[in-house]
PDB file of C-alpha atoms in Angstrom:
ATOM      1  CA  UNK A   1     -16.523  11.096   3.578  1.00 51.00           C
ATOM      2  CA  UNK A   2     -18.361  14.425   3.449  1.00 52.00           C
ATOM      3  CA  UNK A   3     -22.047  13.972   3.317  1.00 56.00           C
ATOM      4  CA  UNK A   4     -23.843  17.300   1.164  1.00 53.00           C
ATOM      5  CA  UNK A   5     -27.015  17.316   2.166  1.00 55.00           C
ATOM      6  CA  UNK A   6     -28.800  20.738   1.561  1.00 53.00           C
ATOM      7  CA  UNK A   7     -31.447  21.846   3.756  1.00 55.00           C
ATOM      8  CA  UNK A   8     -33.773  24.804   3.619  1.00 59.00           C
ATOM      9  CA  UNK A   9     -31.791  25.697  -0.103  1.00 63.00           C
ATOM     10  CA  UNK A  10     -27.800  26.071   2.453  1.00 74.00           C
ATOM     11  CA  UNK A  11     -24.959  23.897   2.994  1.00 74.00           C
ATOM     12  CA  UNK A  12     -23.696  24.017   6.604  1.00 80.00           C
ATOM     13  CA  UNK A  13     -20.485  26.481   6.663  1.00 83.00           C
ATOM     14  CA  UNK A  14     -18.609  22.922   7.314  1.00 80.00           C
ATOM     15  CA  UNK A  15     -19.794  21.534   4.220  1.00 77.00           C
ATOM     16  CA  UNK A  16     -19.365  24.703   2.011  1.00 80.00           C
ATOM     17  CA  UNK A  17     -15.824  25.166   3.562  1.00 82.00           C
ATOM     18  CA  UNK A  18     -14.889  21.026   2.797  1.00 79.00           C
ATOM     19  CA  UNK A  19     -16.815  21.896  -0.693  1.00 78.00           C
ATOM     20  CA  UNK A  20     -14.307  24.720  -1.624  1.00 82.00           C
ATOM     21  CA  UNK A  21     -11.386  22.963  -0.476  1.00 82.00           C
ATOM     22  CA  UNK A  22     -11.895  20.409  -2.344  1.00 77.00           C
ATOM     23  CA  UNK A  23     -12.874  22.521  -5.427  1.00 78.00           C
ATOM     24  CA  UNK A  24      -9.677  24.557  -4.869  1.00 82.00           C
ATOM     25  CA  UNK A  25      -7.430  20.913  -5.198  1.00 77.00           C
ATOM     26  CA  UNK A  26      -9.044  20.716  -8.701  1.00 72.00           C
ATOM     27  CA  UNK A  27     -11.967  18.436  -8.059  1.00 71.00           C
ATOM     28  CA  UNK A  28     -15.363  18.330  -6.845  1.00 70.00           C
ATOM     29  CA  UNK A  29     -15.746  15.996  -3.819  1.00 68.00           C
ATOM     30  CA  UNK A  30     -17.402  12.697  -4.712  1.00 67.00           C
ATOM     31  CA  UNK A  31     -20.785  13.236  -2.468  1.00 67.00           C
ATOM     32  CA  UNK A  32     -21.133  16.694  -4.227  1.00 66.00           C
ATOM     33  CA  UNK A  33     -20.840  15.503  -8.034  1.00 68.00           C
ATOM     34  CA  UNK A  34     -23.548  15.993  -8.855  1.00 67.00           C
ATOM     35  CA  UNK A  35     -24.314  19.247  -8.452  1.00 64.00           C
ATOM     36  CA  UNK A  36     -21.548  20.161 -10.639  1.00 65.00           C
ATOM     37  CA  UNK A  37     -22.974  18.079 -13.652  1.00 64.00           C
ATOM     38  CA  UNK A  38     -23.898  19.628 -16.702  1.00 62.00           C
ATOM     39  CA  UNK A  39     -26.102  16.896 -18.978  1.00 63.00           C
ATOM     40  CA  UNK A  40     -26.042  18.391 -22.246  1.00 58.00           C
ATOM     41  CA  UNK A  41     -25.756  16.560 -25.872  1.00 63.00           C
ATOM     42  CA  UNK A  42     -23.418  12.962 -25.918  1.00 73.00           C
ATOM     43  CA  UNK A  43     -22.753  13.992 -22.130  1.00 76.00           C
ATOM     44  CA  UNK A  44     -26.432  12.840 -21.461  1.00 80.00           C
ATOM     45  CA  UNK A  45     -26.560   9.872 -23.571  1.00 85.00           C
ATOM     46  CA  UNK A  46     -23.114   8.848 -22.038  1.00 85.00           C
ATOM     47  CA  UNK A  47     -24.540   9.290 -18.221  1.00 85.00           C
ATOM     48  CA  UNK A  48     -27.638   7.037 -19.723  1.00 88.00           C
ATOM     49  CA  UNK A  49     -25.976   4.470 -20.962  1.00 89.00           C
ATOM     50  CA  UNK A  50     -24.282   4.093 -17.716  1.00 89.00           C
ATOM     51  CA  UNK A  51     -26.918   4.216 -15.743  1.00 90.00           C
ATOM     52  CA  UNK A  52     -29.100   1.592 -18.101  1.00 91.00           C
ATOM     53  CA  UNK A  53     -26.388  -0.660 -17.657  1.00 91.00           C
ATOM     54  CA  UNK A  54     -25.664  -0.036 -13.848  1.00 91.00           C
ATOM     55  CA  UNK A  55     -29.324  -0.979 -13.465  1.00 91.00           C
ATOM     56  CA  UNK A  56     -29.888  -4.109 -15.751  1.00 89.00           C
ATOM     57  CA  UNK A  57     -27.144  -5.726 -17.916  1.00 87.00           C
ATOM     58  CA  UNK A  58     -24.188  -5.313 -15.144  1.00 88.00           C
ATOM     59  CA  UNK A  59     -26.519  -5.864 -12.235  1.00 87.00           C
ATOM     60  CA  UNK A  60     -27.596  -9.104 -13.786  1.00 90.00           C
ATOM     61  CA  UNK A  61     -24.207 -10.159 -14.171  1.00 88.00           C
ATOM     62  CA  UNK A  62     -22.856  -8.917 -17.440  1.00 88.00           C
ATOM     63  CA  UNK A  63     -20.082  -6.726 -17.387  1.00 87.00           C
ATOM     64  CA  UNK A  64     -18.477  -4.051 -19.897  1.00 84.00           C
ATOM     65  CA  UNK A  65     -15.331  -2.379 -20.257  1.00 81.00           C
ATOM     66  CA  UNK A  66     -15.228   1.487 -21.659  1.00 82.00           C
ATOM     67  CA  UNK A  67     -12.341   3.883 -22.393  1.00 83.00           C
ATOM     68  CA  UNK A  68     -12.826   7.439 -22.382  1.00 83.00           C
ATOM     69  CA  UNK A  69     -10.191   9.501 -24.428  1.00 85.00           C
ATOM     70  CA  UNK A  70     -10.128  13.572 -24.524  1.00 85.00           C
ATOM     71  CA  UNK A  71      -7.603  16.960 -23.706  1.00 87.00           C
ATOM     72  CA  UNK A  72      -6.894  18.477 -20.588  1.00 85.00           C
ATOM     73  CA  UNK A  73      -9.911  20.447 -19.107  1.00 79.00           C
ATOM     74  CA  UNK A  74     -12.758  18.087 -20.884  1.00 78.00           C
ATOM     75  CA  UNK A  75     -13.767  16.766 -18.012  1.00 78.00           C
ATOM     76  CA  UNK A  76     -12.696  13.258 -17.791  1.00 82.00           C
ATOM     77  CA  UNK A  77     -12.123  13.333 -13.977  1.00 81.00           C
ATOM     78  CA  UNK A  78     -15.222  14.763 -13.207  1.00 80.00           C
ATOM     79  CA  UNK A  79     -16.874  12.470 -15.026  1.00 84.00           C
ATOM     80  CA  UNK A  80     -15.187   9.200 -13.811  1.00 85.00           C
ATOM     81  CA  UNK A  81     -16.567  10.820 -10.466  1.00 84.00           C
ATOM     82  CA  UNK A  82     -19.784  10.751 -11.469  1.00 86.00           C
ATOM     83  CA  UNK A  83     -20.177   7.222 -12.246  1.00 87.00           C
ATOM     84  CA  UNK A  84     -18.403   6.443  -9.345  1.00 88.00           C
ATOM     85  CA  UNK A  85     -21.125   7.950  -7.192  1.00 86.00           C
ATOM     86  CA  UNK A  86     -23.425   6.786  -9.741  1.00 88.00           C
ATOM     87  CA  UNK A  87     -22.505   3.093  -8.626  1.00 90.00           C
ATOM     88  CA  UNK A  88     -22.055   3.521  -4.840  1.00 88.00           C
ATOM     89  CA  UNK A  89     -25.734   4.919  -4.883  1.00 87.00           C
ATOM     90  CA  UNK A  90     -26.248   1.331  -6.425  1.00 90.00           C
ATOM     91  CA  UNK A  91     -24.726  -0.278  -3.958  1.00 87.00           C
ATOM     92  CA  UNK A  92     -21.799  -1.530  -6.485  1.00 88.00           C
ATOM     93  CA  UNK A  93     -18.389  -1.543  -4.915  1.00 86.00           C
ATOM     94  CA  UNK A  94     -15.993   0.890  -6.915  1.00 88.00           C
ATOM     95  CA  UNK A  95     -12.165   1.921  -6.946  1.00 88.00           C
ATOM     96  CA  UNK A  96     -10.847   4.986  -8.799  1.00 85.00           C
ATOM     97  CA  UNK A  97      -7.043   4.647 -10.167  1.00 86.00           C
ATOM     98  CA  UNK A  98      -4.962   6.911 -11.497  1.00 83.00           C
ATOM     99  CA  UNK A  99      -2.769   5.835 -14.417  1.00 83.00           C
ATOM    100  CA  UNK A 100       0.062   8.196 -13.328  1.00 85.00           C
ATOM    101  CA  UNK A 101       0.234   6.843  -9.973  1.00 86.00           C
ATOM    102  CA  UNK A 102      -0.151   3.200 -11.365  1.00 87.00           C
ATOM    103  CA  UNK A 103       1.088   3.241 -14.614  1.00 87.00           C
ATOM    104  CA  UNK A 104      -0.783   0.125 -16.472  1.00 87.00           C
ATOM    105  CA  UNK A 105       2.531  -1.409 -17.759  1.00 90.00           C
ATOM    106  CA  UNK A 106       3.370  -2.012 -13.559  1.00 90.00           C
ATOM    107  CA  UNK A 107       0.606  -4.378 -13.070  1.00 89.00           C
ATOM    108  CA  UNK A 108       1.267  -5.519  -9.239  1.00 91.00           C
ATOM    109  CA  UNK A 109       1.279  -1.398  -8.773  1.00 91.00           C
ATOM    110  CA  UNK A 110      -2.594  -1.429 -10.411  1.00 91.00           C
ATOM    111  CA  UNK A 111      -3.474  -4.286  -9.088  1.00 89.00           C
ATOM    112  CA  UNK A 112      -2.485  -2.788  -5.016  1.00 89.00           C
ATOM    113  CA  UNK A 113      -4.297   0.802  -6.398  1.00 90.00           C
ATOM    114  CA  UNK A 114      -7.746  -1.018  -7.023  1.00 89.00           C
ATOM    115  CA  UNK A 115      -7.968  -3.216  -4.076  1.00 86.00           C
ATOM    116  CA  UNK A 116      -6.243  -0.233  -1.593  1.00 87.00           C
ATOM    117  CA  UNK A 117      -9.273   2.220  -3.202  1.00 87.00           C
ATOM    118  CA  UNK A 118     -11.851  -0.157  -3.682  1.00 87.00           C
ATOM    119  CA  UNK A 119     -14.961   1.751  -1.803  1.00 86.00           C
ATOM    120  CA  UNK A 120     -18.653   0.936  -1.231  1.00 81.00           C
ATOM    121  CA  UNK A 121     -21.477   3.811  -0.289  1.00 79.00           C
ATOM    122  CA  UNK A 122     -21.045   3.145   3.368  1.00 79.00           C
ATOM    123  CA  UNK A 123     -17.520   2.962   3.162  1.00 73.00           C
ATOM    124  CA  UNK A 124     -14.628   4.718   1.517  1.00 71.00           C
ATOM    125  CA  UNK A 125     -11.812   3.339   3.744  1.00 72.00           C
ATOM    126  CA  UNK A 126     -10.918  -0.608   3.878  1.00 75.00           C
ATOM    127  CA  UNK A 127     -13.454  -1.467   2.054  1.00 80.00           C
ATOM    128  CA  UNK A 128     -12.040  -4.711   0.832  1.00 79.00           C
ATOM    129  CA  UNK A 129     -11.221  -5.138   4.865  1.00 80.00           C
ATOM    130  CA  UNK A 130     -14.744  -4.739   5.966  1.00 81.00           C
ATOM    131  CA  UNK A 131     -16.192  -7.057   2.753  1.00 80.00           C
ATOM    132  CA  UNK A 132     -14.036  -9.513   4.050  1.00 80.00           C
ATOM    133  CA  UNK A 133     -14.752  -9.238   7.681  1.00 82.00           C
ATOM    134  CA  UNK A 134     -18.211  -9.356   6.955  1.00 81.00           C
ATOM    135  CA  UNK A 135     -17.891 -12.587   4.705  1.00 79.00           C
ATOM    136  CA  UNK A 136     -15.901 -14.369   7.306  1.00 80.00           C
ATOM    137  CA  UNK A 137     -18.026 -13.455  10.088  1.00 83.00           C
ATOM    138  CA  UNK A 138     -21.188 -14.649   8.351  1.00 79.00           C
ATOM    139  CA  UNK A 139     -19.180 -18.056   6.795  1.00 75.00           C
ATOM    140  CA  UNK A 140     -18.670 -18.490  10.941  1.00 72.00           C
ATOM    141  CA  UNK A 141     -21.891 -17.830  11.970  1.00 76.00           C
ATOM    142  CA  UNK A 142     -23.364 -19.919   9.123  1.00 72.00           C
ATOM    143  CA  UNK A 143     -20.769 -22.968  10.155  1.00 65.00           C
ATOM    144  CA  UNK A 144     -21.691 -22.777  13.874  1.00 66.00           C
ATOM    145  CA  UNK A 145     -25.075 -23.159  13.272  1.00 72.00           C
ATOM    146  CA  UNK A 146     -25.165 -25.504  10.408  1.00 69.00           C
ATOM    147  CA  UNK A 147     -24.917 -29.033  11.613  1.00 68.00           C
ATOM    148  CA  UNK A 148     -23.300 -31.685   9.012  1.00 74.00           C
ATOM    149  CA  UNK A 149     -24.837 -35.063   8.989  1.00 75.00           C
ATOM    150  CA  UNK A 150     -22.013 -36.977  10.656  1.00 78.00           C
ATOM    151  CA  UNK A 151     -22.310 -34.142  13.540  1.00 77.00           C
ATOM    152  CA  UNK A 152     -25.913 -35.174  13.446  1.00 75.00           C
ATOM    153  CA  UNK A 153     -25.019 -38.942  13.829  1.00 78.00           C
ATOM    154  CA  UNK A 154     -22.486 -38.491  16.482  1.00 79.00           C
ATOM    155  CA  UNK A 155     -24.316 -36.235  18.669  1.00 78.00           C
ATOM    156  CA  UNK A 156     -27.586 -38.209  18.282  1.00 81.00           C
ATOM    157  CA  UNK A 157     -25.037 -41.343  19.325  1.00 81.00           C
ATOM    158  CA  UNK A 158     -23.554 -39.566  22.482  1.00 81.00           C
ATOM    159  CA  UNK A 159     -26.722 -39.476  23.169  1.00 81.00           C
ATOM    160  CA  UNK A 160     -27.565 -42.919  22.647  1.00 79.00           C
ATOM    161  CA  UNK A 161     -24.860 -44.071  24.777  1.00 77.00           C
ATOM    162  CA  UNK A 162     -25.328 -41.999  27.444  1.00 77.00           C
ATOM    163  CA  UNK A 163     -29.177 -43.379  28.047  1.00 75.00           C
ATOM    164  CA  UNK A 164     -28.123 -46.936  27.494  1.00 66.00           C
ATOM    165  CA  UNK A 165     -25.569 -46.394  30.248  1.00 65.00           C
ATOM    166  CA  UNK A 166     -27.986 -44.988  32.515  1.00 68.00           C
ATOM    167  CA  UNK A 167     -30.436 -47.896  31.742  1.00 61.00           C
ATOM    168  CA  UNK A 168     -27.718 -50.122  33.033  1.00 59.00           C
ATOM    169  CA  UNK A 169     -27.849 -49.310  36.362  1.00 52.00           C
TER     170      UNK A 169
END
């Protein structure tokens, strides 16, 4: 994913070329959102109520469903992206489906559309991979170097046996 950073006030001709593409498909790239935000009337109070909850009631374990309803051109897209970035800056992981690629009456179709999109901020391909990779590896390291108590008793008796058998000769 296309990092916009902007030094010195310019965008890197890469970044400005991968910025108009993008624009030119119809949407603003996810890492450039922002920038393309316009916070004026209920559009503000809707981008603070996300963010109060994205920083206290959800991030304390509550959770909370919305629906946003309007005509073609109102921005709905645009901004769906910007609570998507708005929660991979908060380190939440996110997935964006489309309900005419997954139409919600298909619910195995959703279902493989949220977990094949699910992204985090350091990663916007196999996300769900990686999360798992990453539990698994630290369930393994955990394992290896927790010892359970009969591992305990039967290494401490090993060693038991092996010092009685060398007192014997």
């Amino acid at each position: 994913m296309e990092e916009y950073t902007v030094t010195e006030g310019r965008l890197t001709p890469h970044q400005a070329q991968s910025l108009i593409n993008g624009l030119s498909r119809g949407s603003v790239p996810l890492d450039a959102v922002e920038w393309f935000n316009v916070e004026v009337g209920d559009r503000r109070r809707w981008i603070e109520d996300i963010q109060h909850d994205l920083e206290g009631f959800i991030r304390e374990g509550g959770s909370k469903v919305r629906f946003l309803k309007g005509f073609y051109g109102d921005g709905k897209t645009h901004f769906l992206s910007l609570v998507r970035k708005m929660a991979r800056d908060r380190n939440y992981l996110v997935s964006y489906v489309n309900a005419e690629e997954a139409p919600l009456h298909k619910f195995e179709k959703v279902y493989g559309q949220i977990v094949e999109r699910m992204e985090t901020a350091d990663c916007s391909e196999q996300a769900l991979r990686r999360l798992l990779d990453g539990w698994v590896e630290g369930r393994h390291r955990r394992l290896v170097t927790e010892e359970t108590e009969e591992e305990r008793i039967g290494r401490q008796l090993v060693a038991e046996i092996r010092e009685f058998s060398i007192n014997l000769r």
